[in-house]
Short mmCIF file of C-alpha atoms and ligand atoms in Angstrom, two decimals:
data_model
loop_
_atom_site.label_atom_id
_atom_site.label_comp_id
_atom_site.label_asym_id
_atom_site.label_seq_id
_atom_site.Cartn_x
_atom_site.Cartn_y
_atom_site.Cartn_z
CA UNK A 1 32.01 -10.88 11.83
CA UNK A 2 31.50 -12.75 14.97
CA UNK A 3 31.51 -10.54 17.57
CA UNK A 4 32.04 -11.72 21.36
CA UNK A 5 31.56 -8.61 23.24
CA UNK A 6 27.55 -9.18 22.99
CA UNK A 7 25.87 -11.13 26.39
CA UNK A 8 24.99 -13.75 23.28
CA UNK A 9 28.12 -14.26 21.06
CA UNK A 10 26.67 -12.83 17.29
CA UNK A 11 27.67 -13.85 14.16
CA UNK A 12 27.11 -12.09 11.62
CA UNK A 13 24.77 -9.83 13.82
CA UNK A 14 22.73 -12.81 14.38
CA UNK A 15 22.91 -14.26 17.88
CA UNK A 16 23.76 -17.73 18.12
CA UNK A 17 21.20 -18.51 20.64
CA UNK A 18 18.81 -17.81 17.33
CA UNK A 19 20.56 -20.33 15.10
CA UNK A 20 20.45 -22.80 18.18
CA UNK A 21 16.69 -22.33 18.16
CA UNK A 22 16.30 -22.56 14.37
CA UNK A 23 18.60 -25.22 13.42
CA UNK A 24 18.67 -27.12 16.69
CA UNK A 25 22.67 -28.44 18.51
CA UNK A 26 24.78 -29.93 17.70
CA UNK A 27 25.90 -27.55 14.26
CA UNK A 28 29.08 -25.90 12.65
CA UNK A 29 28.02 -21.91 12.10
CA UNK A 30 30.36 -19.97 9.39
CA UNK A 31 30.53 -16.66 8.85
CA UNK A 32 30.68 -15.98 5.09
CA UNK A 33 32.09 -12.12 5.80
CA UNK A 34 35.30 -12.93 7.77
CA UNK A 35 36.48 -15.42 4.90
CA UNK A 36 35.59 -12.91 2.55
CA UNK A 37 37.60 -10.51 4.75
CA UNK A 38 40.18 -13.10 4.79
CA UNK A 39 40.93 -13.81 1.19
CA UNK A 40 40.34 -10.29 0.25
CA UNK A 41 42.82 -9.49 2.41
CA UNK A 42 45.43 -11.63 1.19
CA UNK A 43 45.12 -10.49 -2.48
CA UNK A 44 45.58 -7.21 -1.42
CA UNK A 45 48.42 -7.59 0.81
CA UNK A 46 50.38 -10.20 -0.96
CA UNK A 47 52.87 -9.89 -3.95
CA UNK A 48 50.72 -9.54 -7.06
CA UNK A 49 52.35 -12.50 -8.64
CA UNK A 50 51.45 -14.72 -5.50
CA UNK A 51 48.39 -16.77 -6.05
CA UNK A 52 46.34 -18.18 -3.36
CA UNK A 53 45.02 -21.62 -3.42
CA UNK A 54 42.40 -22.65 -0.95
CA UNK A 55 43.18 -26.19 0.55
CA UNK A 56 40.03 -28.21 0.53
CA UNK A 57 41.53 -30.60 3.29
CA UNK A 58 40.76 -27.80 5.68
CA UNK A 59 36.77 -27.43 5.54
CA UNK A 60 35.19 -29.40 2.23
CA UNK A 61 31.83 -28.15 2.21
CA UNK A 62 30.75 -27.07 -1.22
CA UNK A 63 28.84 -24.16 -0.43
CA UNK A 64 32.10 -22.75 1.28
CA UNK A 65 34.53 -24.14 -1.52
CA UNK A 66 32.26 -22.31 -3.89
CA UNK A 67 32.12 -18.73 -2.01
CA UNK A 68 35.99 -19.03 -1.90
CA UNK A 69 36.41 -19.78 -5.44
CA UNK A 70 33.99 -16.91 -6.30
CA UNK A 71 35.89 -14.39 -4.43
CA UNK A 72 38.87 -15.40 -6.02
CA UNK A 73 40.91 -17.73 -4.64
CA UNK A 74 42.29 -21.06 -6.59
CA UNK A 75 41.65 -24.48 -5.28
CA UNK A 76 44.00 -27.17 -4.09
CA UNK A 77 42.90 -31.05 -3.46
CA UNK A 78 44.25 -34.28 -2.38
CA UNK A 79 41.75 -36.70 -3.00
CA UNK A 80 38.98 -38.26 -5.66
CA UNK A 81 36.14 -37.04 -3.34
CA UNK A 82 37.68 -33.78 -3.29
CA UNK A 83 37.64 -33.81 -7.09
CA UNK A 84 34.22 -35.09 -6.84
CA UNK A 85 33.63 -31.68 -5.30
CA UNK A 86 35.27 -29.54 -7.51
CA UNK A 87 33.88 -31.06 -10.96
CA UNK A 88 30.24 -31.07 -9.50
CA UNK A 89 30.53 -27.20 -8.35
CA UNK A 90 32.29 -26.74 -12.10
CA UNK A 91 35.74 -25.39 -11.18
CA UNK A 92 37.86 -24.56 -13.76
CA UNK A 93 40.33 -26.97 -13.90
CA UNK A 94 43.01 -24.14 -14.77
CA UNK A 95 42.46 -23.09 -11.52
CA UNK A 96 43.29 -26.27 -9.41
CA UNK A 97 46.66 -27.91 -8.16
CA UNK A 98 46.44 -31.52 -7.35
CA UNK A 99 48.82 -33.38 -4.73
CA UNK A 100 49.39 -36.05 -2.45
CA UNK A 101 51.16 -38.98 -1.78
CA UNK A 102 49.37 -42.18 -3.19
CA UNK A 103 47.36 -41.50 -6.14
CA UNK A 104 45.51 -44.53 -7.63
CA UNK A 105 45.80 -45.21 -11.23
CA UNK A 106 42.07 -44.41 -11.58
CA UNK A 107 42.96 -41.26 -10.00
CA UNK A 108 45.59 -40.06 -12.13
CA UNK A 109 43.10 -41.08 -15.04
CA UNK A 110 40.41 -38.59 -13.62
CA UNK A 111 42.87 -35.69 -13.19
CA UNK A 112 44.01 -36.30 -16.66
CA UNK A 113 40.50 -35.71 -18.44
CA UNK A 114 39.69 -33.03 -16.14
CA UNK A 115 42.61 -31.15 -17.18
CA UNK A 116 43.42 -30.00 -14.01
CA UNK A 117 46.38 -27.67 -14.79
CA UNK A 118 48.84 -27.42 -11.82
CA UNK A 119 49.28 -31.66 -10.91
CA UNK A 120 52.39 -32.35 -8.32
CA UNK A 121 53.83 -35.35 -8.53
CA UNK A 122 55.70 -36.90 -5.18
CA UNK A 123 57.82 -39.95 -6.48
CA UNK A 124 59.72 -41.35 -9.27
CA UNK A 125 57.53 -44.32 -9.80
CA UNK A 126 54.43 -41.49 -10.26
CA UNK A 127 56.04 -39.96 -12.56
CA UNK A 128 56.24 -43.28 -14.50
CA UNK A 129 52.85 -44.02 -13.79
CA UNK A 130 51.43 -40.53 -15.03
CA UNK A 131 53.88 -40.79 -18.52
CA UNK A 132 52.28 -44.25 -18.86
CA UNK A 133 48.89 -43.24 -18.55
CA UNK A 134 49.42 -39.91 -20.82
CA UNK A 135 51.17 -42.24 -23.62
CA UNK A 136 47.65 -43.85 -23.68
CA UNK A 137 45.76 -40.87 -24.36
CA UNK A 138 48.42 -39.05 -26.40
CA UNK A 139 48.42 -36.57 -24.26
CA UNK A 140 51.56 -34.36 -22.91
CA UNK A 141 51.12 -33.52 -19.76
CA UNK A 142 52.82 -30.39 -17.44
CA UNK A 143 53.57 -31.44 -13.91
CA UNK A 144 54.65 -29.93 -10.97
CA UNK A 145 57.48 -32.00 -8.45
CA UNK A 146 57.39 -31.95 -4.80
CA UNK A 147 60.54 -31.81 -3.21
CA UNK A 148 61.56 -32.15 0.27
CA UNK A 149 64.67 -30.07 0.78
CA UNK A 150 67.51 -30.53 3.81
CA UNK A 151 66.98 -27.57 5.17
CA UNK A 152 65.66 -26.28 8.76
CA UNK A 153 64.63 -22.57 8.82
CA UNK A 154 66.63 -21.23 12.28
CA UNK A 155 64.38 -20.06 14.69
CA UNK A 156 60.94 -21.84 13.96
CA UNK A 157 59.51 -24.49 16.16
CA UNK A 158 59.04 -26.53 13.30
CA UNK A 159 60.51 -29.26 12.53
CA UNK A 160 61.51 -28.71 8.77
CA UNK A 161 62.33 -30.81 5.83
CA UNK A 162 65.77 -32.68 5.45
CA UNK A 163 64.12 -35.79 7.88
CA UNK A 164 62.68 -39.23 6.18
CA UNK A 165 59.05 -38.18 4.45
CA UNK A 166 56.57 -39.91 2.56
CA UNK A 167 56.16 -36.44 0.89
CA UNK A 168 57.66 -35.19 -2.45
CA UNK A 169 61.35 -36.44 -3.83
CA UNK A 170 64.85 -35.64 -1.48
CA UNK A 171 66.73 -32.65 -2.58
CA UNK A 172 69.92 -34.99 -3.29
CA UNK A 173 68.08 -36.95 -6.00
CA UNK A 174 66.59 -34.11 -7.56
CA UNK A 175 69.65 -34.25 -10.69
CA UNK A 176 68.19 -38.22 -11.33
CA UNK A 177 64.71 -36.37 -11.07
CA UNK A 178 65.48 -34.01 -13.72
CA UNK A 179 67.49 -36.98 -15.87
CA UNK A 180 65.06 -39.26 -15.59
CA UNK A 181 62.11 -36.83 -16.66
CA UNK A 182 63.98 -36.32 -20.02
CA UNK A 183 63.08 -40.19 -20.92
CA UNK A 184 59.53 -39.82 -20.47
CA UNK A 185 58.50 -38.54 -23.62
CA UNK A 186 54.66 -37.55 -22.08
CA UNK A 187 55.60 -35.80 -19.16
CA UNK A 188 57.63 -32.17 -18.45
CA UNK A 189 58.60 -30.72 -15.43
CA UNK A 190 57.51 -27.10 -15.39
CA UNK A 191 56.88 -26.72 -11.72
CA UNK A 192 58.63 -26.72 -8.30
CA UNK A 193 56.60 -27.50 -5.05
CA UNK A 194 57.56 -27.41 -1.58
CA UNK A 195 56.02 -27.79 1.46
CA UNK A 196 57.40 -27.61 4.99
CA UNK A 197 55.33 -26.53 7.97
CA UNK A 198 52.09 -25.57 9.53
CA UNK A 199 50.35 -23.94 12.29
CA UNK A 200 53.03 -21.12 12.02
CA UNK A 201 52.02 -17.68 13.85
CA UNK A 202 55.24 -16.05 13.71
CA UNK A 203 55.84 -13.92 10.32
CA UNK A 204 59.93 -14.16 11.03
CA UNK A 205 59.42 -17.98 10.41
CA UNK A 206 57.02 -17.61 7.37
CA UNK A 207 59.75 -15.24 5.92
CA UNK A 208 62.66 -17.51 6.63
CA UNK A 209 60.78 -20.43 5.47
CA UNK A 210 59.96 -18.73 2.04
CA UNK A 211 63.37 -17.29 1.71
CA UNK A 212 64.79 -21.06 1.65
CA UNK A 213 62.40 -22.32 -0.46
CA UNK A 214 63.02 -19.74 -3.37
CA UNK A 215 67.00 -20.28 -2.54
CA UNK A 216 66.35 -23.73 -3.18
CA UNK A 217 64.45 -23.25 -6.33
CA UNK A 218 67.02 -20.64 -7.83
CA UNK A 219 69.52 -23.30 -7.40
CA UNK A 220 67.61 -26.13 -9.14
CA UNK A 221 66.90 -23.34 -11.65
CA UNK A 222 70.55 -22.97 -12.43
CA UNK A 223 71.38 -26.63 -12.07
CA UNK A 224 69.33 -28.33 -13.73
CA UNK A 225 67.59 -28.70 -17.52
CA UNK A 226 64.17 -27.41 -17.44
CA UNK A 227 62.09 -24.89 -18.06
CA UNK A 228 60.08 -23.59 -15.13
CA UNK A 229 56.73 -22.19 -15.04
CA UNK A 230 55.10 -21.71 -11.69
CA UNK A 231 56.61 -22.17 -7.95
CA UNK A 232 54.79 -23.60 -4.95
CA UNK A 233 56.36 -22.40 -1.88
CA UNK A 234 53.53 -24.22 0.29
CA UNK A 235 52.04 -21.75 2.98
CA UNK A 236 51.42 -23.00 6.77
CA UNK A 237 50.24 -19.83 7.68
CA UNK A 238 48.66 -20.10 11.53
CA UNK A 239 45.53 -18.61 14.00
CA UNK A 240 45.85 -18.75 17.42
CA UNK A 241 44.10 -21.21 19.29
CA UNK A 242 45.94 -20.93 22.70
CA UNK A 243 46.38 -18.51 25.70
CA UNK A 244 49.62 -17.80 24.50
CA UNK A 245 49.67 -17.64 21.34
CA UNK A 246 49.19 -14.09 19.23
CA UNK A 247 47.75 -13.54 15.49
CA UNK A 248 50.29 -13.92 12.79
CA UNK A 249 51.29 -10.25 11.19
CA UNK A 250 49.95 -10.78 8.11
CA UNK A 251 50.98 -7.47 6.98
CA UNK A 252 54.10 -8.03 8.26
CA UNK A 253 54.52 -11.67 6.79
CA UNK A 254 53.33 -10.69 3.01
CA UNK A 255 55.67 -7.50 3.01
CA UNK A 256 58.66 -9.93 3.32
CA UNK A 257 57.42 -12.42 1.34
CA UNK A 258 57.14 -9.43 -1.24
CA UNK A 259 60.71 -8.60 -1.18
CA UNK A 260 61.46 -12.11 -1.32
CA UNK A 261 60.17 -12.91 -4.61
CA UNK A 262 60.33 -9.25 -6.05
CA UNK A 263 64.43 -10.14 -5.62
CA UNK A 264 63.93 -13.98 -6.93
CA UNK A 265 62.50 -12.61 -10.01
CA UNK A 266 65.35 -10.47 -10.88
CA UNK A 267 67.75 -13.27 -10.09
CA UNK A 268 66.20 -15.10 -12.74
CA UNK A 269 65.52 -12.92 -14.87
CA UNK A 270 61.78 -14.06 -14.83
CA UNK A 271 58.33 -13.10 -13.58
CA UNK A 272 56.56 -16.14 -12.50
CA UNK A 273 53.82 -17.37 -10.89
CA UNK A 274 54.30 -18.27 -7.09
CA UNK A 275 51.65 -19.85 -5.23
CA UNK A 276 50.84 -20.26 -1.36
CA UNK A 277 48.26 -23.14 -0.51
CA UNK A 278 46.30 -22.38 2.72
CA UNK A 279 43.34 -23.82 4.21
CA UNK A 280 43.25 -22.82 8.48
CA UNK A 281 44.24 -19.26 8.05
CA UNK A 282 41.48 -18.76 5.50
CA UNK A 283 38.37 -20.19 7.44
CA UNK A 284 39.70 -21.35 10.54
CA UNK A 285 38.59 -18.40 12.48
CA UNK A 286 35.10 -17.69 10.66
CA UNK A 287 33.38 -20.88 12.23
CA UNK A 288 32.26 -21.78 15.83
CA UNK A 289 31.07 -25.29 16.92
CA UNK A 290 28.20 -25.32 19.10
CA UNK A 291 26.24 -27.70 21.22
CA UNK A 292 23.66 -27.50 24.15
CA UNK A 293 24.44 -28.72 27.81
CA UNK A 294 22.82 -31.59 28.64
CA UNK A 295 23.70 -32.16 32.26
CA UNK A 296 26.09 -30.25 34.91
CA UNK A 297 27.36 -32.27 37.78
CA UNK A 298 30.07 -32.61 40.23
CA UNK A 299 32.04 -35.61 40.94
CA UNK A 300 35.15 -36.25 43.30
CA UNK A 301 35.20 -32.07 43.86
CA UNK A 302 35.74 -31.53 39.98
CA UNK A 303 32.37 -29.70 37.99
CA UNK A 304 31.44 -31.26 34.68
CA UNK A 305 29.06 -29.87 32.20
CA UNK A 306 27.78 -32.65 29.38
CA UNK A 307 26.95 -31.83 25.41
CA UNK A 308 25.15 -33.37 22.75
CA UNK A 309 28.75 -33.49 21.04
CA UNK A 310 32.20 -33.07 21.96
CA UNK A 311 35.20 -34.98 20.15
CA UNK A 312 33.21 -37.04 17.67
CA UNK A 313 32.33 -33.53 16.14
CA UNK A 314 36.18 -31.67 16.90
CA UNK A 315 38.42 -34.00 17.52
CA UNK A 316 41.27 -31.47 17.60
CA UNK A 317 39.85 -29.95 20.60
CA UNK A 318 40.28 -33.10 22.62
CA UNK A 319 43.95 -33.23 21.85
CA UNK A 320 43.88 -35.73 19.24
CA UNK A 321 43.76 -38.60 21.55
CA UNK A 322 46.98 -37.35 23.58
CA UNK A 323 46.43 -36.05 26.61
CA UNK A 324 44.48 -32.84 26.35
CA UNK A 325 47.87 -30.36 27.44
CA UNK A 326 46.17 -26.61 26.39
CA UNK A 327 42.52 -25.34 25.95
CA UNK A 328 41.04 -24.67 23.25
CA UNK A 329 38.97 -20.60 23.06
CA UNK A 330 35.82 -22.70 24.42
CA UNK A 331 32.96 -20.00 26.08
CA UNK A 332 29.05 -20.36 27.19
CA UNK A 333 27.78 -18.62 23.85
CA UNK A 334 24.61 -16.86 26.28
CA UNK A 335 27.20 -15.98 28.58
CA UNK A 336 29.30 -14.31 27.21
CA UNK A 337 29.68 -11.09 29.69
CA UNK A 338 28.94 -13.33 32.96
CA UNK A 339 31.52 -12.93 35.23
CA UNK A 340 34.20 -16.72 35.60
CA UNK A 341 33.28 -18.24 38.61
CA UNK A 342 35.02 -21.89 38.27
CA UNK A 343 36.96 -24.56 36.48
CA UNK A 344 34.84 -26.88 34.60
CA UNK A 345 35.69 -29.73 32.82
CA UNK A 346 33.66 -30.36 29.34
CA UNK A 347 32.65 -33.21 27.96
CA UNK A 348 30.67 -34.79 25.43
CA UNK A 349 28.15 -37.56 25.16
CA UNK A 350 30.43 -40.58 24.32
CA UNK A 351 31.30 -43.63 25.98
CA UNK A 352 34.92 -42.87 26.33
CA UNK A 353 36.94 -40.99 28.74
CA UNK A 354 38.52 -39.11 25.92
CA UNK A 355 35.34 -37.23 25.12
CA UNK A 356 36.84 -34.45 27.00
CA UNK A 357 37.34 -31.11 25.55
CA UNK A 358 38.18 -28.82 27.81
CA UNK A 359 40.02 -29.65 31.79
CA UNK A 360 39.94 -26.49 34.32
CA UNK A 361 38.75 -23.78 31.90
CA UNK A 362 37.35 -21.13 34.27
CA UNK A 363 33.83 -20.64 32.47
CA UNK A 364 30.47 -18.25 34.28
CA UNK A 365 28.01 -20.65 36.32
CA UNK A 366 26.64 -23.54 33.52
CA UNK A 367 23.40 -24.48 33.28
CA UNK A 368 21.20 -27.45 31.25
CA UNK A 369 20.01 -25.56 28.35
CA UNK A 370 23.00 -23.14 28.31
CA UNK A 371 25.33 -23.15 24.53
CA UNK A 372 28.37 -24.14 24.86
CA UNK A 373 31.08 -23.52 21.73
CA UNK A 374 34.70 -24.11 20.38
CA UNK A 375 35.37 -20.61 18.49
CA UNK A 376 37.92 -20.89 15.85
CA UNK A 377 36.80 -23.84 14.41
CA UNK A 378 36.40 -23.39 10.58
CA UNK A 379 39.36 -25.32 10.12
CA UNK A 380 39.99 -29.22 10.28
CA UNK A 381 36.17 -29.51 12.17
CA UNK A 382 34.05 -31.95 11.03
CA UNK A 383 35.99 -33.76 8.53
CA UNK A 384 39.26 -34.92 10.92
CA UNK A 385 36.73 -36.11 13.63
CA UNK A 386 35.79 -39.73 14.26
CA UNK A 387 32.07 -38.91 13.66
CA UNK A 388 31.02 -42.38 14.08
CA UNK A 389 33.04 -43.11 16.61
CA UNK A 390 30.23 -43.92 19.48
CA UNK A 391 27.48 -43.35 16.26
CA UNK A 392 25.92 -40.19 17.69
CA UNK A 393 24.18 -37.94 15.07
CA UNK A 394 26.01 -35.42 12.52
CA UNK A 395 25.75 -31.89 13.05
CA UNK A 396 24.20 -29.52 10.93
CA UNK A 397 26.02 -26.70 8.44
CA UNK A 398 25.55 -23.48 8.66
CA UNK A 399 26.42 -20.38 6.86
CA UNK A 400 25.52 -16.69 7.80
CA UNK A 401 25.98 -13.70 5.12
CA UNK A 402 24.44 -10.06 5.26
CA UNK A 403 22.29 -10.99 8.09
CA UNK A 404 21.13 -13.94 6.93
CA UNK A 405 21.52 -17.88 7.49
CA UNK A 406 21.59 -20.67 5.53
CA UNK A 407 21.83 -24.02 5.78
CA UNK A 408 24.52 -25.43 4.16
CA UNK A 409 24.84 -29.56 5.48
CA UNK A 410 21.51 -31.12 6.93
CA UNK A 411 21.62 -32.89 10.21
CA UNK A 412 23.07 -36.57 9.31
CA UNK A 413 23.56 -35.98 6.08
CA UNK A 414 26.54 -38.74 5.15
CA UNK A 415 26.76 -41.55 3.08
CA UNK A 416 25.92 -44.39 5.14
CA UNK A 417 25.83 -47.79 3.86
CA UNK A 418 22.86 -49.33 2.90
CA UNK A 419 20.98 -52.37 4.39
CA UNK A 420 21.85 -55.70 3.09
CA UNK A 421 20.15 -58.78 3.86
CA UNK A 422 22.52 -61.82 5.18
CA UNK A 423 19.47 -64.44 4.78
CA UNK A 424 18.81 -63.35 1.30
CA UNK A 425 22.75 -63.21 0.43
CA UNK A 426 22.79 -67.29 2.02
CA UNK A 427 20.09 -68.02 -0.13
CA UNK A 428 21.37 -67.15 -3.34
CA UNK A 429 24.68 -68.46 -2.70
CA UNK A 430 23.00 -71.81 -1.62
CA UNK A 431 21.06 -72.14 -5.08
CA UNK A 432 24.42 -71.26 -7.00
CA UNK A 433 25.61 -74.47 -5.26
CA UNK A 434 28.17 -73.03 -2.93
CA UNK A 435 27.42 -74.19 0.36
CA UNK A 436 26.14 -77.80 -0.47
C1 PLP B 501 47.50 -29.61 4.89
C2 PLP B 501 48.16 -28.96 3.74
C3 PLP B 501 47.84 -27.64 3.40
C4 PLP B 501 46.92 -26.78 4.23
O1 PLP B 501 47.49 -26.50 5.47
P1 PLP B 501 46.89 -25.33 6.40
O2 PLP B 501 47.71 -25.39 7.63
O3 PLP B 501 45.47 -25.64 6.63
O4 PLP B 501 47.04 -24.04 5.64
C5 PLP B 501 48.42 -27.11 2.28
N1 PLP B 501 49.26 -27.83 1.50
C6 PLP B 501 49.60 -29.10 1.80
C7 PLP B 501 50.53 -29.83 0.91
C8 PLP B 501 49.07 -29.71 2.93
O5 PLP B 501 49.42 -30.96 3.23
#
C-alpha cells in the first residue's frame, strides 16, 4: 500500500527515494497490492451476478492488464491496439466486451475471429456493417446495443444521457432498433449497454444512476422482441482527487446496487448477468508520478520549482489545457513530514506556459534534487498526455509487489517512426520517370 505517513512516501514498503535512485525520474510507480485490494474488494462486495470489467482506456500497460485479469476481473477495450494487447497477453476472448464509436471494417473483422464474446454495437449502420461482414464468414454473431436513454438521474452533477451523443442509439428509436435487427439474418441482439457518467464519488448518484438504467432495460424487456442475455449498466465509479472531495462508499454504493438488481431479477423473472466497466476506481489510486526538481526560483514574488516532466507525462494534472481551477494531491515524496512553509507553483520542463501543474499549493521548503509527485495517478497517466508534445523523454514503468519492484515500461520505449531518406526517395522517383 502506499503509505504517506513515512518522512519518504513508501510504496509497497519501499521508499520512493529508492526507486528514484534505481530507475532514475521521470517514472509511473504502481502498487500491485492496492489493485489487488481493489478488485478483490469489489467481488466481494458487489452482487454475485455483477461482473467487473477492467477498462483498458484507463492504464494499458500489459503487465497491469495481465495482474487484473489474473485476479479476476474481465476486460473491456475500445481500440485495435487495445486488442493488440489482449490477444498478445492471450485473454480469453469470453472474457472481453468490445465498444466504441467508429470501428473500422478491419476492426470488426479482427473482433470477429477473435471471438470476443460481449461486442456493443453504437449505430444502425454498424449493425449493418457487422451482419455484412458475419454473412461472409457464415458466422452468427451475439451483440450487445448501446443505448443512450433521456433520462437525468436527480441529484448528480452529471450531466446524463437524453442530450445529442455520438455514443450508442437514442432511446426513442430503440423499437426501429429492435425491427430492424430482425432483417439481419447474422446478427441478434442479446445485450443491453448503457453508459452515462464518470468521476462519480457520491454512492446516492451511483444508486440512482443504476436504478434508471435497469428501469430502462425492464421496459425494453417488456417492449420489445428479443431475448436478453447480459446487461451493461456502465460504472463511473470515482477517487478523489480534490480538497473537497471524499472517497466514494463503496460499501455503501454495492449494497444498493445489490437490491437493485436482486429486485430486477424477480421482475423478470430472470437471473442474468450484469456488468459494471471501470477503469479509475480500479488503479487510479495505486500509482504515483514522480519526477526530480531541477531548479527552484522566484520570479515577480511567486516561488517556482522545475521537473524533468510535468504535463507531457499527466496532462490531467495541468487542467487539460483549461485553466488549472483545483490542485491535484501533489507532495515532495522526501518530505513528506516537513512542516508547509509556502505556495509554490510547479512546473515542468516544456516550452509552454501550460506546463504548469500545480498554482499556490503550500508544499515544505523545495530543493534541486528533492522528488516531487502527483499521487493518485494510476488512472488516465501516461496514455491521455501529449508525450511528444515539446519531445522530452518517456518515463519509465514501474510495478512494486511483496516488497519488490519491477520494471514494467523502459525509459522511451514507444514506437517512433523510423528514418527515411528524402534524397534516396527523389532518386528513385527520378529513375521511374516522375520528375523529368
Ligand atoms: C471511459 C469509459 C469507461 C471507464 O471509465 P472510468 O471512469 O475510468 O471507470 C468505461 N466504459 C466506457 C464506455 C467508457 O467510455
Amino acid at each position: 500500500m502506499i503509505d504517506a505517513t513515512q518522512p519518504v512516501l513508501q510504496i509497497g514498503e519501499i521508499p520512493v527515494t529508492q526507486l528514484a535512485r534505481e530507475y532514475g525520474t521521470t517514472m509511473y510507480v504502481y502498487d500491485a497490492e492496492e489493485i489487488e485490494q481493489k478488485v478483490n474488494s469489489f467481488r466481494q462486495l458487489m452482487h454475485k451476478d455483477v461482473h467487473l470489467f477492467y477498462s483498458l482506456k484507463a492504464n494499458p500497460n500489459p503487465t497491469i492488464v495481465k495482474w487484473i485479469y489474473e485476479l479476476g476481473a474481465n476486460l473491456e477495450i475500445c481500440s485495435p491496439i487495445e486488442l493488440k494487447v489482449v490477444k498478445k497477453l492471450d485473454i480469453d476472448p469470453n472474457r472481453i466486451l468490445y465498444l466504441g464509436p467508429g470501428k473500422t471494417t478491419a476492426e470488426i473483422e479482427e473482433i470477429l475471429d477473435y471471438g470476443i464474446k460481449y461486442f456493443v454495437l453504437e449505430s444502425m449502420q454498424e449493425m449493418e456493417e457487422v451482419n455484412r461482414l458475419a454473412g461472409l464468414r457464415n458466422l452468427h454473431v451475439e451483440v450487445g446495443i448501446r443505448f443512450n436513454p433521456n433520462m437525468s438521474a436527480k441529484g448528480s452533477r452529471l450531466t446524463m444521457g437524453g442530450k445529442p451523443r455520438q455514443f450508442g442509439i437514442d432511446e426513442d428509436q430503440a423499437q426501429q432498433v429492435f425491427e430492424f435487427a430482425e432483417t439481419l439474418s447474422h446478427l441478434d441482439i442479446v445485450g443491453v449497454h448503457v453508459y452515462n457518467g464518470t468521476r462519480i464519488l457520491s454512492g446516492d448518484v451511483v444508486i440512482e444512476n443504476t436504478k434508471h438504467v435497469l428501469t430502462f432495460v425492464k421496459q425494453l424487456y417488456h417492449t420489445c422482441h428479443f431475448s436478453l442475455k447480459y446487461v451493461d449498466i456502465g460504472g463511473g465509479l470515482g477517487i478523489p482527487y480534490f480538497k473537497n472531495e471524499e472517497e466514494l462508499d463503496f460499501e455503501y454504493t454495492a449494497s444498493g446496487i445489490r437490491s437493485l438488481i436482486d429486485e430486477f431479477h424477480s421482475e423478470i423473472g430472470l437471473n442474468l448477468p450484469i456488468f459494471i466497466e471501470s477503469g479509475r476506481y480500479v488503479v487510479g489510486e495505486s500509482g504515483i508520478y514522480a519526477a526530480s526538481v531541477l531548479y527552484t526560483k522566484e520570479s515577480k514574488s511567486v516561488h517556482f520549482a522545475t521537473l524533468d516532466g510535468g504535463t507531457n507525462h499527466h496532462m490531467a494534472a495541468g487542467g487539460m489545457g483549461n485553466a488549472l481551477k483545483h490542485n491535484f494531491p501533489i507532495r515532495v515524496l522526501n518530505k513528506m513530514t516537513e512542516p508547509e512553509v509556502r505556495p509554490y507553483h510547479i512546473s515542468g520542463p516544456l516550452c509552454t506556459p501550460n506546463d504548469v501543474i500545480a498554482k499556490h499549493l503550500s508544499l515544505p521548503h523545495i530543493e534541486r534534487g528533492d522528488l516531487v509527485g502527483i499521487l493518485s495517478a494510476g488512472a488516465y497517466g501516461l496514455t491521455s498526455s501529449p508525450v511528444l508534445f515539446l519531445s522530452h523523454r518517456l518515463p519509465v514503468e514501474v510495478l512494486v509487489y511483496k516488497g519488490q519492484s519491477i520494471l514494467i515500461r523502459n525509459r522511451d520505449e514507444y514506437e517512433a517512426p523510423e528514418l527515411r531518406s528524402l534524397e534516396a526517395w527523389l532518386q528513385e522517383k527520378q529513375q521511374l520517370g516522375g520528375y523529368s
